[in-house]
Coordinates of C-alpha atoms and ligand atoms in Angstrom, one line a residue:
M1 CA 6.3 15.6 16.6
K2 CA 5.3 11.8 16.9
I3 CA 1.4 11.7 17.0
P4 CA 1.3 8.9 19.8
E5 CA 3.3 11.7 22.0
L6 CA 0.3 14.2 21.1
F7 CA -2.2 11.7 22.7
E8 CA -0.1 11.6 25.7
Q9 CA -0.3 15.3 26.4
K10 CA -3.6 16.2 25.3
K11 CA -7.4 15.0 25.2
P12 CA -9.0 15.3 22.8
V13 CA -6.7 15.4 19.8
F14 CA -8.1 17.4 17.2
S15 CA -7.1 16.8 13.4
F16 CA -8.3 16.9 9.7
E17 CA -7.8 14.7 6.6
I18 CA -7.6 15.9 3.2
F19 CA -7.2 14.0 0.1
P20 CA -4.9 14.9 -3.0
P21 CA -6.2 16.1 -6.2
K22 CA -6.6 13.4 -8.6
R23 CA -4.8 15.8 -11.2
E24 CA -1.7 17.1 -10.5
S25 CA -2.5 20.5 -12.5
N26 CA -5.3 20.8 -9.4
I27 CA -2.5 20.8 -7.0
D28 CA -3.1 24.7 -6.0
N29 CA -6.9 24.0 -4.7
I30 CA -5.4 21.8 -2.0
Y31 CA -2.9 24.1 -0.7
R32 CA -5.8 26.8 -0.7
T33 CA -7.8 24.2 1.2
V34 CA -4.7 23.8 3.8
E35 CA -4.5 27.5 4.3
G36 CA -7.7 27.3 4.9
L37 CA -7.3 24.6 7.7
T38 CA -4.4 26.5 9.7
E39 CA -6.6 28.9 11.2
C40 CA -7.8 26.2 13.4
R41 CA -4.5 25.2 14.6
P42 CA -5.1 21.4 14.1
D43 CA -2.9 19.1 16.1
F44 CA -2.4 17.0 12.7
I45 CA -3.7 16.8 9.2
S46 CA -3.8 13.1 7.3
V47 CA -3.2 12.9 3.6
T48 CA -4.8 10.0 1.9
Y49 CA -3.3 7.5 -0.2
G50 CA -5.0 5.9 -3.2
A51 CA -5.1 2.1 -3.2
G52 CA -4.4 1.7 -6.7
G53 CA -0.7 2.9 -7.2
T54 CA -1.9 5.8 -9.1
S55 CA 0.8 8.6 -9.6
S56 CA -1.1 10.9 -7.8
N57 CA 0.4 8.7 -4.5
Y58 CA 3.5 11.0 -4.9
L59 CA 1.5 13.9 -4.3
T60 CA 0.6 12.1 -0.5
C61 CA 4.5 12.8 0.5
D62 CA 4.8 16.3 -1.4
I63 CA 1.3 17.5 0.4
A64 CA 2.4 16.2 3.7
A65 CA 6.0 17.5 3.5
R66 CA 4.7 20.9 2.5
I67 CA 2.1 21.1 5.4
K68 CA 4.9 20.5 7.9
H69 CA 7.7 22.4 6.5
E70 CA 5.8 25.3 5.2
Y71 CA 2.4 25.4 7.7
G72 CA 4.0 24.0 10.6
I73 CA 1.7 21.6 11.1
E74 CA 2.3 17.9 11.9
P75 CA 1.3 15.6 8.6
L76 CA 0.2 12.0 8.8
A77 CA 1.0 10.4 5.4
H78 CA -1.4 7.5 4.3
L79 CA 0.1 4.5 2.8
T80 CA -1.7 1.3 1.4
C81 CA -0.2 -1.9 0.3
V82 CA -2.8 -4.2 -1.2
N83 CA -1.8 -3.3 -4.7
S84 CA 1.8 -2.6 -4.0
S85 CA 4.8 -4.4 -4.2
K86 CA 7.4 -4.6 -1.6
L87 CA 9.9 -2.5 -3.7
D88 CA 6.9 0.1 -4.4
V89 CA 6.5 0.6 -0.6
R90 CA 10.1 0.7 -0.1
I91 CA 10.5 3.5 -2.3
M92 CA 7.8 5.3 -0.8
I93 CA 9.3 4.9 2.8
E94 CA 12.4 6.1 1.4
R95 CA 10.7 9.3 0.1
F96 CA 8.7 9.7 3.3
I97 CA 11.9 9.4 5.3
D98 CA 13.8 12.2 2.7
A99 CA 10.8 14.3 3.4
N100 CA 11.0 13.8 7.2
I101 CA 7.4 12.8 7.3
E102 CA 7.3 11.4 11.1
N103 CA 4.0 9.6 11.0
V104 CA 2.7 7.3 8.7
M105 CA -1.1 5.6 8.8
A106 CA -0.5 2.1 7.6
L107 CA -3.2 0.6 5.7
R108 CA -4.4 -2.3 3.6
G109 CA -6.3 -0.5 1.0
D110 CA -9.6 -1.7 -0.5
I111 CA -9.5 -4.9 -3.2
I112 CA -10.3 -3.3 -6.1
P113 CA -12.0 -6.2 -8.5
D114 CA -10.5 -5.5 -11.7
M115 CA -7.3 -4.6 -10.5
E116 CA -4.2 -7.0 -10.9
R117 CA -3.0 -7.6 -7.4
Q118 CA 0.5 -7.9 -5.8
N119 CA 0.9 -10.5 -3.5
D120 CA 3.6 -9.0 -1.3
F121 CA 1.1 -7.5 1.6
E122 CA -2.0 -9.0 2.5
H123 CA -2.9 -7.2 5.5
A124 CA -2.3 -3.4 7.0
N125 CA 0.0 -5.4 9.7
D126 CA 2.3 -6.6 7.2
L127 CA 2.9 -3.2 5.9
A128 CA 3.5 -2.1 9.9
I129 CA 6.0 -4.8 10.0
E130 CA 7.7 -3.4 6.8
L131 CA 7.6 0.1 8.2
Q132 CA 8.9 -0.8 11.5
R133 CA 11.8 -2.9 9.9
K134 CA 12.8 0.0 7.5
C135 CA 12.5 3.0 10.0
Q136 CA 11.8 2.3 13.5
E137 CA 12.4 5.2 15.6
R138 CA 12.2 7.5 12.9
I139 CA 8.5 6.8 11.9
E140 CA 5.3 6.4 14.2
I141 CA 2.3 4.0 12.8
L142 CA -1.0 4.7 13.0
G143 CA -4.1 2.2 11.8
A144 CA -7.4 2.1 11.0
C145 CA -10.5 0.8 12.9
Y146 CA -14.1 0.1 12.4
P147 CA -16.7 0.9 15.0
E148 CA -19.3 -1.3 13.0
G149 CA -17.0 -3.6 11.9
H150 CA -15.0 -4.1 8.8
Y151 CA -17.2 -5.4 5.7
Q152 CA -15.0 -8.2 5.6
S153 CA -15.2 -9.3 9.0
K154 CA -17.9 -11.7 10.2
S155 CA -18.2 -10.1 13.6
I156 CA -17.0 -7.0 15.3
D157 CA -15.4 -9.3 18.1
E158 CA -13.4 -11.0 15.1
D159 CA -12.6 -7.4 13.7
I160 CA -11.2 -6.0 16.9
Q161 CA -9.2 -9.5 17.4
N162 CA -7.7 -8.6 14.5
L163 CA -6.7 -5.5 15.3
K164 CA -3.9 -7.2 17.9
Y165 CA -2.1 -8.4 14.9
K166 CA -1.6 -4.3 13.7
I167 CA -0.9 -3.2 17.6
G168 CA 1.6 -6.0 17.7
A169 CA 3.2 -4.9 14.7
G170 CA 3.5 -1.2 16.0
V171 CA 0.4 0.6 15.4
K172 CA 0.2 3.3 18.5
V173 CA -2.8 4.9 17.5
L174 CA -6.0 4.1 15.9
I175 CA -8.4 6.1 14.0
T176 CA -12.2 5.1 13.1
Q177 CA -13.8 4.9 10.1
L178 CA -16.7 7.3 9.8
F179 CA -19.9 6.8 11.7
F180 CA -23.3 8.8 12.6
D181 CA -24.3 7.1 15.8
N182 CA -22.2 7.8 19.1
D183 CA -23.6 4.7 20.7
K184 CA -22.2 2.8 18.2
F185 CA -18.6 4.3 19.1
Y186 CA -18.9 4.1 22.8
S187 CA -20.1 0.2 22.5
Y188 CA -16.9 -0.5 20.0
V189 CA -14.7 1.6 22.4
G190 CA -15.9 -0.4 25.5
K191 CA -15.6 -3.9 23.9
A192 CA -12.1 -3.2 22.4
R193 CA -10.8 -2.0 25.7
N194 CA -12.3 -5.3 27.4
M195 CA -10.2 -7.3 24.8
G196 CA -7.2 -5.7 25.8
I197 CA -6.9 -2.7 22.7
K198 CA -5.2 0.2 25.1
V199 CA -4.0 2.5 22.2
P200 CA -5.6 5.9 21.8
I201 CA -8.8 5.4 19.6
T202 CA -9.8 8.9 17.7
A203 CA -13.2 9.0 16.3
G204 CA -13.6 10.0 13.0
I205 CA -16.4 12.2 11.8
M206 CA -18.0 13.6 8.2
P207 CA -20.2 16.4 8.0
I208 CA -22.6 15.6 5.2
V209 CA -23.3 18.7 3.9
K210 CA -24.4 17.7 0.2
K211 CA -27.1 15.4 -1.3
S212 CA -24.6 13.8 -3.2
Q213 CA -22.8 12.6 0.0
I214 CA -26.0 11.1 1.0
E215 CA -25.8 8.4 -1.6
K216 CA -22.1 7.8 -2.1
T217 CA -20.4 8.2 1.1
I218 CA -23.2 6.7 3.5
K219 CA -23.6 3.5 1.1
L220 CA -20.0 2.8 1.0
S221 CA -19.1 3.1 4.4
G222 CA -21.8 1.0 5.5
S223 CA -22.6 3.3 8.8
S224 CA -26.1 2.7 10.5
I225 CA -28.3 5.8 10.3
P226 CA -29.9 6.9 13.8
D227 CA -33.2 8.6 13.6
D228 CA -32.2 12.1 14.2
F229 CA -29.8 11.9 11.2
A230 CA -32.4 10.4 9.1
A231 CA -34.7 13.1 9.9
M232 CA -32.2 15.7 8.9
I233 CA -31.9 14.1 5.8
E234 CA -35.5 13.8 5.0
K235 CA -36.2 17.1 5.8
Y236 CA -33.2 18.9 3.9
Q237 CA -32.4 16.7 0.9
D238 CA -34.0 19.0 -1.6
N239 CA -32.7 22.1 0.0
P240 CA -28.9 22.4 -0.5
E241 CA -28.3 25.5 1.5
A242 CA -30.4 24.2 4.6
L243 CA -28.4 20.9 4.0
Y244 CA -25.1 22.5 4.4
D245 CA -26.2 24.0 7.8
A246 CA -27.9 21.2 9.2
G247 CA -24.9 18.8 8.1
I248 CA -22.5 20.9 9.8
D249 CA -24.8 21.2 13.1
Y250 CA -25.4 17.4 12.8
A251 CA -21.3 17.0 13.4
V252 CA -20.8 19.8 15.7
R253 CA -23.1 17.7 18.1
Q254 CA -21.8 14.4 17.6
A255 CA -18.3 15.9 18.2
R256 CA -19.2 17.7 21.2
D257 CA -20.7 14.6 22.7
L258 CA -17.6 12.7 21.9
I259 CA -15.6 15.0 23.8
M260 CA -17.5 15.4 26.7
N261 CA -17.7 11.7 27.2
G262 CA -14.0 11.7 27.1
T263 CA -12.8 10.6 23.5
D264 CA -9.4 10.6 22.8
G265 CA -9.5 12.4 19.6
I266 CA -11.7 14.0 17.0
H267 CA -10.9 13.6 13.2
I268 CA -12.7 15.4 10.7
Y269 CA -13.0 14.2 7.1
T270 CA -13.0 17.5 5.7
M271 CA -13.7 16.0 1.9
N272 CA -11.4 19.2 1.3
N273 CA -13.5 21.6 2.2
A274 CA -12.1 24.2 4.4
D275 CA -15.1 26.2 5.3
V276 CA -17.2 23.4 6.5
A277 CA -14.0 21.9 8.6
R278 CA -13.5 25.7 10.2
R279 CA -17.3 25.8 11.2
V280 CA -16.9 22.4 12.9
H281 CA -13.9 23.4 14.3
S282 CA -15.7 26.6 15.7
G283 CA -18.5 24.7 17.1
V284 CA -16.3 22.4 19.4
K285 CA -13.4 24.8 20.3
D286 CA -14.2 25.8 23.3
L287 CA -14.2 22.2 24.3
L288 CA -10.9 21.7 23.0
Ligands
LIG21 P1 -6.5 -4.4 7.4 O1 -6.4 -4.2 8.9 O2 -5.9 -5.1 6.6 O3 -8.3 -5.2 7.9 C1 -8.9 -5.7 6.5 C2 -9.7 -6.8 7.0 O4 -8.8 -8.0 7.3 C3 -10.6 -6.6 8.5 O5 -11.9 -7.6 8.1 C4 -10.0 -7.2 9.2 O6 -10.7 -7.7 10.5 C5 -9.1 -8.3 8.9 N1 -7.7 -8.6 9.0 C6 -6.8 -7.4 9.4 N2 -5.5 -8.3 9.9 C7 -5.6 -9.4 9.5 C8 -4.7 -10.7 9.7 N3 -3.5 -10.5 10.0 N4 -5.4 -12.1 9.4 C9 -6.6 -12.3 9.3 N5 -7.4 -11.0 9.1 C10 -7.1 -9.9 9.3 N6 -7.9 3.3 1.7 C11 -7.1 4.0 1.0 O7 -7.1 3.4 0.0 N7 -6.3 5.2 1.2 C12 -6.3 5.6 2.3 O8 -5.7 7.2 2.7 C13 -7.4 5.1 3.5 N8 -7.5 5.9 4.4 C14 -8.1 5.6 5.6 C15 -8.5 6.1 6.7 C16 -9.4 5.6 7.7 C17 -9.2 6.0 9.0 C18 -9.9 4.4 7.4 C19 -11.1 4.0 8.6 C20 -9.7 3.6 6.2 C21 -9.2 4.4 5.2 N9 -9.0 3.6 4.1 C22 -8.2 4.3 2.8 C23 -9.8 2.7 3.7 C24 -9.4 1.1 4.0 O9 -8.0 1.1 3.1 C25 -9.9 0.2 3.6 O10 -11.1 0.3 4.9 C26 -9.6 -1.5 3.8 O11 -10.8 -2.3 3.3 C27 -9.2 -2.0 5.0 O12 -7.6 -1.3 5.4 P2 -7.1 -1.7 6.8 O13 -6.0 -1.2 6.8 O14 -8.0 -1.5 8.0 O15 -6.9 -3.2 6.5

């Protein structure tokens, strides 16, 4: 199933993101997670890809293939390009085609300061062009977008303007960076539509259920913190069980508001925690 077709057929499209284990020896854990996610019958599950060309990148394809063929759920395989040569990318594309993967998320990847860069691809749109060239009609392409602007863009307008390159290169659906303030998302989507971005934009939601995520994830994503979210963290940060429940509750409220306001899709960053994902799904399933 081509993911862009799903967005033509239903609203909202509900999906999950998982990431491959760092060590192949931990592979069974990810399949336990996938099993836990299947009962929600998500429309698709995306599998991330390392930007640094690590060997675990082969796992992205293997896991995506198993999600499709064993669990009967549509996978979205991520692919980054900033630290890859054209040959690396072509090998991975061949692997996707052999595994009958029909949807790929074309990403630049973060620039890792100490890593020697390959210069074959500068931006996600260069990768989208390569994907189009190698497998037009066999693979649909999705891309990333940033409701609060990408950290390298001078402004949100400039960032949205740059989205046109990837859409011109064949990206048919956008998935957002995580955010906690729905108003930022609504304002971004409004702006993108006014600037001529017509493709579906699905909202990335990450339930924050652990204190370690507060420091790492929130700072890395650069997402702004609305008052009610800050109050939740303040109140529960030293009470792990209460934070777990409150973080899920926040994500459910966020997703319900987005769905009721007509958002194209909800994409849950599961952090490989099937329990959290199932509880968020259970909190919104009456609206799906
Ligand atoms: P680009 O689209 O290339 O954008 C990067 C910057 O360049 C932006 O500031 C943009 O405005 C600008 N720009 C874009 N195109 C042009 C152009 N043609 N000319 C000039 N400027 C341009 N990282 C991983 O390593 N693995 C993953 O699996 C992964 N999954 C992700 C999933 C989602 C939903 C999101 C939102 C991000 C994900 N990332 C992942 C992180 C992503 O790789 C980084 O955010 C990276 O810094 C930018 O990637 P991009 O594809 O958005 O890049």
